[in-house]
Tab-separated table of N, CA and C in Angstrom:
chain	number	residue	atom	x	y	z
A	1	UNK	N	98.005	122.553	159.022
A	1	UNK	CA	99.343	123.029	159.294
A	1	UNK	C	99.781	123.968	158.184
A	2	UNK	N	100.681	124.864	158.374
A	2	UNK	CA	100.972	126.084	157.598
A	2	UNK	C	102.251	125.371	157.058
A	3	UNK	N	101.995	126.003	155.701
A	3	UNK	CA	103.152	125.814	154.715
A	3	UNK	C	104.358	126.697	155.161
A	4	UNK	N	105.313	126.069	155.730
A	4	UNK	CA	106.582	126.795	156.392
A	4	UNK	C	107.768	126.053	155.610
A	5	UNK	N	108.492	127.364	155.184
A	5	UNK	CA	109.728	126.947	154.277
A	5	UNK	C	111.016	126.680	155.267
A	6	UNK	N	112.171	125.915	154.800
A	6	UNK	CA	112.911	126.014	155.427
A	6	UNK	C	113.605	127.427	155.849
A	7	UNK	N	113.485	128.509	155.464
A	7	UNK	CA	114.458	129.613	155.875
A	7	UNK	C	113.109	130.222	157.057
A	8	UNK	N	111.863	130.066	157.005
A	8	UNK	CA	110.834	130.961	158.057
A	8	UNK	C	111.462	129.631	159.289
A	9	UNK	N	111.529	128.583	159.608
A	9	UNK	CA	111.705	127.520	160.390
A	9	UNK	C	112.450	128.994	162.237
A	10	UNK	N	113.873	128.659	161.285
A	10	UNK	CA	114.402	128.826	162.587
A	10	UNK	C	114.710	130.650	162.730
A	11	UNK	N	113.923	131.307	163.715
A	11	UNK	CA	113.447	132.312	164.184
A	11	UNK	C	114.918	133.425	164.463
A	12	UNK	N	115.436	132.827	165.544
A	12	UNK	CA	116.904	133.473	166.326
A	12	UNK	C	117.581	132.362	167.517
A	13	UNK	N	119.213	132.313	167.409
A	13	UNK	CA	119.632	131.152	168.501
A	13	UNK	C	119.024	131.705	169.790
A	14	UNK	N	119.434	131.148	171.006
A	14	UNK	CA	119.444	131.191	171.812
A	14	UNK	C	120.184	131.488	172.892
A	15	UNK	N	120.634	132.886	173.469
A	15	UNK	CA	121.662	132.910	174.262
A	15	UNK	C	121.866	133.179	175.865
A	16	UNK	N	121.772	131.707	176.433
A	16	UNK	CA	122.174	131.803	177.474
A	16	UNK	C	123.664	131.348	177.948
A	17	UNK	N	123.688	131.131	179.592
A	17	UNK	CA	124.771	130.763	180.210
A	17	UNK	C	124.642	129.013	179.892
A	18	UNK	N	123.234	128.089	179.879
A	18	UNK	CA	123.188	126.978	179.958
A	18	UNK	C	123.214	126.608	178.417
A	19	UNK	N	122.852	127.513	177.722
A	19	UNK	CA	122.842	127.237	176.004
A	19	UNK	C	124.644	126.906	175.859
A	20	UNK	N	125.068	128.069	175.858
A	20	UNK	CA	126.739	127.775	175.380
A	20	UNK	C	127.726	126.808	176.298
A	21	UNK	N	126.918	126.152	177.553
A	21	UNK	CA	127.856	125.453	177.668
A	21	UNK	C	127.845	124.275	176.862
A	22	UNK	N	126.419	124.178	176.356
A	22	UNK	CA	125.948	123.055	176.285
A	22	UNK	C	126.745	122.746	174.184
A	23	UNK	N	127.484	124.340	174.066
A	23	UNK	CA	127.107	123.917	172.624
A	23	UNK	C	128.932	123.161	172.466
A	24	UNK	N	129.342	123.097	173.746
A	24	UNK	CA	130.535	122.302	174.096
A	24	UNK	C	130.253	120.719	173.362
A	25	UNK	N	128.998	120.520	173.715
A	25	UNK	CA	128.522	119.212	173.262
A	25	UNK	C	127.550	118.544	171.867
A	26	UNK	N	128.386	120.073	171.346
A	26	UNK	CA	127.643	120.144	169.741
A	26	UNK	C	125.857	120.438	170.027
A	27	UNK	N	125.589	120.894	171.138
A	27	UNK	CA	124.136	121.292	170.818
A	27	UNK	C	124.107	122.371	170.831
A	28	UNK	N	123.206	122.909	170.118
A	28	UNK	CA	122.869	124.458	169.670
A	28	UNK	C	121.015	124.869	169.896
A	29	UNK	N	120.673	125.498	170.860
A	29	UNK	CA	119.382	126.294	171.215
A	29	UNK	C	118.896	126.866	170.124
A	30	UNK	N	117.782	127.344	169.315
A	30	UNK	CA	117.181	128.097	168.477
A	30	UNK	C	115.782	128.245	169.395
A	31	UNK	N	115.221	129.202	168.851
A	31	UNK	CA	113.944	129.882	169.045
A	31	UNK	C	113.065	129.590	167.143
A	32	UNK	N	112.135	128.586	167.344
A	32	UNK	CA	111.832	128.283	166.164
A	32	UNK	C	110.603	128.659	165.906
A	33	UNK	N	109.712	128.441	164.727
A	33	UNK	CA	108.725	128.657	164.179
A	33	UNK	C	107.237	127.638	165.005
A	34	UNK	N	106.413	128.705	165.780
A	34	UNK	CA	105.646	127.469	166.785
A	34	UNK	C	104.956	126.298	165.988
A	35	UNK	N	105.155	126.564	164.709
A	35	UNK	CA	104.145	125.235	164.010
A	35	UNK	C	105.246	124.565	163.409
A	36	UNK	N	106.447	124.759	163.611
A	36	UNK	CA	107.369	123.491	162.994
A	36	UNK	C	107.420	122.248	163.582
A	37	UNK	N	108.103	121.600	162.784
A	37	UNK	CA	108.106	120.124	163.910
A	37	UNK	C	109.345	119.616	163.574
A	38	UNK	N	109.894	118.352	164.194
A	38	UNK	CA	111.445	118.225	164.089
A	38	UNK	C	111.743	118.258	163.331
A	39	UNK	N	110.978	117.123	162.218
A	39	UNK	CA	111.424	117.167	161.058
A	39	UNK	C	112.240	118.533	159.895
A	40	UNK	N	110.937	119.412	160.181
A	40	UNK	CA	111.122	120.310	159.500
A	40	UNK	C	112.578	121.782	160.232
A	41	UNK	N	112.636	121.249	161.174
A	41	UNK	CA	113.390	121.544	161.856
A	41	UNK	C	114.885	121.418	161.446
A	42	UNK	N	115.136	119.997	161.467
A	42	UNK	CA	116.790	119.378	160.826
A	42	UNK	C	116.555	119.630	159.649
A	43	UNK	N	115.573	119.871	159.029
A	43	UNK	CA	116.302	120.133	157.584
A	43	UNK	C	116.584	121.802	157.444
A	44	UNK	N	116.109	122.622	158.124
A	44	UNK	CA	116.537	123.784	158.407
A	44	UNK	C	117.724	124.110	158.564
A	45	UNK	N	118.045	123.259	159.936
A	45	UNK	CA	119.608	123.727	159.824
A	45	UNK	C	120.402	122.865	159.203
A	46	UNK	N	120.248	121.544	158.389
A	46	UNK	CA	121.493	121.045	157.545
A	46	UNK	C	121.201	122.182	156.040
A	47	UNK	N	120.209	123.049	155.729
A	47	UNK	CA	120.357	123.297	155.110
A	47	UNK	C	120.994	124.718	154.979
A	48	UNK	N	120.527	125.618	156.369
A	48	UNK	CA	121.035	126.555	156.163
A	48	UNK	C	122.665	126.801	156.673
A	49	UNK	N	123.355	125.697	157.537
A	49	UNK	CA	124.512	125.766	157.751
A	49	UNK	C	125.135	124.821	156.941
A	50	UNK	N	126.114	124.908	155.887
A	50	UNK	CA	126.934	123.950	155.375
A	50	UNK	C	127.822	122.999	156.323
A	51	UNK	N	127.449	121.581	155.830
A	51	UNK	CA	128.341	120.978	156.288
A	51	UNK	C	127.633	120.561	158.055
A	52	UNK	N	126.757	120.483	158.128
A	52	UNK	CA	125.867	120.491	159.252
A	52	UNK	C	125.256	118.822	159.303
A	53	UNK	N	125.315	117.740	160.162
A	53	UNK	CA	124.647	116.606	160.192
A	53	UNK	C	124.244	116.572	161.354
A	54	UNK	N	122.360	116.811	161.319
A	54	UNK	CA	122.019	116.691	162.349
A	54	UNK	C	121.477	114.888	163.078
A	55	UNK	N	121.821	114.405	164.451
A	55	UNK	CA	121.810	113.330	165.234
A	55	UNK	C	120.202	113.815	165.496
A	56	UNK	N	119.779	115.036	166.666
A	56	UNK	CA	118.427	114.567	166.888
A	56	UNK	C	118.018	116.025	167.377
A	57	UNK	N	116.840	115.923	167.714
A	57	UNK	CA	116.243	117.605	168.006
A	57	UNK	C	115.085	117.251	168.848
A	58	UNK	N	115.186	118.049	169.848
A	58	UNK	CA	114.541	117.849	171.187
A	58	UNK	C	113.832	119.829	171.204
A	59	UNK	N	112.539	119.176	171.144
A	59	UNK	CA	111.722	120.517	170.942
A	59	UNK	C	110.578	120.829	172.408
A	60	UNK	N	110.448	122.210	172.404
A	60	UNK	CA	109.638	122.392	173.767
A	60	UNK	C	108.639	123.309	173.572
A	61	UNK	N	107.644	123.264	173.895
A	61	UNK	CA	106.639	124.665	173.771
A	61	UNK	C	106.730	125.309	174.788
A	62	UNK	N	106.660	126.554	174.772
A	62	UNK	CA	106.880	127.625	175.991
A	62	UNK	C	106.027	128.523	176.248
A	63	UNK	N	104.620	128.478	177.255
A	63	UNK	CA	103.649	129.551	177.402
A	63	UNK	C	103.920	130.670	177.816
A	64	UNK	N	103.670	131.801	177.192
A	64	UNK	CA	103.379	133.016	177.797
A	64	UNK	C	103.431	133.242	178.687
A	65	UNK	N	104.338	134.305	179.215
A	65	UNK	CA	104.436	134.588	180.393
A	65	UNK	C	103.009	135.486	181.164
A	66	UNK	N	102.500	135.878	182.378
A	66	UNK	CA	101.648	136.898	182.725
A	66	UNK	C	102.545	137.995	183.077
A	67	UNK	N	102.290	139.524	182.529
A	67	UNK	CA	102.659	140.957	182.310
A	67	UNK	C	101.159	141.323	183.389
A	68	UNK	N	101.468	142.508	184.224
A	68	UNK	CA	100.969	143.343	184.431
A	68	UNK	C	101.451	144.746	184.084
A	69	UNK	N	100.660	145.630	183.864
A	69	UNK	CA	100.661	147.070	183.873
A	69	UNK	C	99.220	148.029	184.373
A	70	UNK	N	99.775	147.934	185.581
A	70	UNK	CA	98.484	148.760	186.210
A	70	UNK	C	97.966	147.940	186.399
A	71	UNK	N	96.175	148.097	186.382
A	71	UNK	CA	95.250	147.235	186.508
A	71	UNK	C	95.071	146.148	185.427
A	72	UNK	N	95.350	146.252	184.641
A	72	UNK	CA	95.871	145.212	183.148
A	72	UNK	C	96.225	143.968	183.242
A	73	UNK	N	95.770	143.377	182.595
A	73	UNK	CA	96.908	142.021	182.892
A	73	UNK	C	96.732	141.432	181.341
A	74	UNK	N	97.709	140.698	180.751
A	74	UNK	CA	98.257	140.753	179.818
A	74	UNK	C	98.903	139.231	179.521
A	75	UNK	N	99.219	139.197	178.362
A	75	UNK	CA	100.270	137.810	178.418
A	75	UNK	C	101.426	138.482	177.038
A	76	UNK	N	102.514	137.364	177.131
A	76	UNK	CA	103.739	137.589	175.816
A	76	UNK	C	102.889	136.387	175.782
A	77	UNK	N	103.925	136.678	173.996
A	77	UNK	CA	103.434	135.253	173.327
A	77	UNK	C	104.084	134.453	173.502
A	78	UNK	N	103.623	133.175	173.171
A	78	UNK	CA	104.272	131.701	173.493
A	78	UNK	C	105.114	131.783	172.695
A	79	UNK	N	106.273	130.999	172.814
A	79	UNK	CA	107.100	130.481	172.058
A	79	UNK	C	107.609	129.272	171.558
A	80	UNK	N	108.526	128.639	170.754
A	80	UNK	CA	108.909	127.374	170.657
A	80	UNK	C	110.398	127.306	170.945
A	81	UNK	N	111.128	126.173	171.618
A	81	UNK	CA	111.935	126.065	171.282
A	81	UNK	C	112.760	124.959	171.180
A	82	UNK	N	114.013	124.969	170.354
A	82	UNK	CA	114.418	123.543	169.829
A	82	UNK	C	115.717	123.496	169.999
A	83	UNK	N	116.307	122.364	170.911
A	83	UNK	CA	117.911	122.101	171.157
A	83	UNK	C	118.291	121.108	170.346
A	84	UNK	N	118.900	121.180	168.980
A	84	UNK	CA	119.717	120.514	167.903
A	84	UNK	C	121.216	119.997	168.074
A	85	UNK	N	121.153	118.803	168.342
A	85	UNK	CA	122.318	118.054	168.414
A	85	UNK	C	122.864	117.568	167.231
A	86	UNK	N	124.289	117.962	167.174
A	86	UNK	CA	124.744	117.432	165.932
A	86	UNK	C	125.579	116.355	165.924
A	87	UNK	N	125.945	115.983	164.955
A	87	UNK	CA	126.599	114.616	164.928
A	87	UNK	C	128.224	114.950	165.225
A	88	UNK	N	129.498	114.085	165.680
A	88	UNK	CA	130.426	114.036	165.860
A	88	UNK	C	131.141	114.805	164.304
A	89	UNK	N	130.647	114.200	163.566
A	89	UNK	CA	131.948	114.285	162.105
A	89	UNK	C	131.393	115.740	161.609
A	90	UNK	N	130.036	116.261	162.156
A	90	UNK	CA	129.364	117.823	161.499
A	90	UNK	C	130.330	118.665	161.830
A	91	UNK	N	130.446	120.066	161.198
A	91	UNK	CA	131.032	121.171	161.342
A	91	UNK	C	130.193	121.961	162.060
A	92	UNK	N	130.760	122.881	163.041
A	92	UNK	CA	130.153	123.458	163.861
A	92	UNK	C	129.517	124.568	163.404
A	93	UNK	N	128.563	124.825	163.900
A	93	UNK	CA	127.857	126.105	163.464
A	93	UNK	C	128.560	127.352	163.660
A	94	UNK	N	128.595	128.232	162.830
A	94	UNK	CA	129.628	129.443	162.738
A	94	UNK	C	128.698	130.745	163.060
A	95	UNK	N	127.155	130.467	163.616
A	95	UNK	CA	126.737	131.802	163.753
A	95	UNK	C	127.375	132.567	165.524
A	96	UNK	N	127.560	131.400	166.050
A	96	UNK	CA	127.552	131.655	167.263
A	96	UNK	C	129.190	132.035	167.479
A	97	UNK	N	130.070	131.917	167.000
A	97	UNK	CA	131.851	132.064	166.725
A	97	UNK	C	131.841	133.718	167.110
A	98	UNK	N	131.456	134.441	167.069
A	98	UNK	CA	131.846	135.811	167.136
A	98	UNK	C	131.396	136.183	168.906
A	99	UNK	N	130.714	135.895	169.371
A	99	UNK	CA	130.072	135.660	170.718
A	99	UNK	C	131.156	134.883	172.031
């Protein structure tokens, strides 16, 4: 396993229609690092958001989609991703406030 610091962890949030309803319920979507794991995960974001207590983190791997172009065929890369629930008494994450 690769030595991954907390700031390489979490990649970019996540923005959908089912992400923000959901962050009604203190959960927050990220697009994370494919070799992280939960662990390394919650400490990511209690560390990079102040005031952040994370409850639990529910992670998913996501294959590549198939691309054609022309006769070609192709794949994107896989991705990871991780829905972080926070605790009642945490402060909410402030990246997503301007959105």
């Amino acid at each position: 396993m690769a030595d991954i610091k907390y700031y390489d962890v979490i990649l970019k949030p996540v923005i959908t229609e089912k992400s923000m309803n959901a962050m009604g319920e203190k959960k927050y979507t990220f697009l994370v690092h494919p070799e992280a794991n939960k662990s390394q995960i919650k400490e990511a974001v209690e560390k990079m958001f102040e005031g952040t207590e994370v409850k639990s983190v529910n992670t998913m791997n996501m294959d590549g989609k198939k691309k054609r172009r022309g006769v070609t065929v192709g794949k994107t890369a896989k991705t990871k991703k991780a829905i972080v629930a926070l605790t009642e008494e945490s402060k909410d994450i402030e990246i997503f406030e301007g959105l």
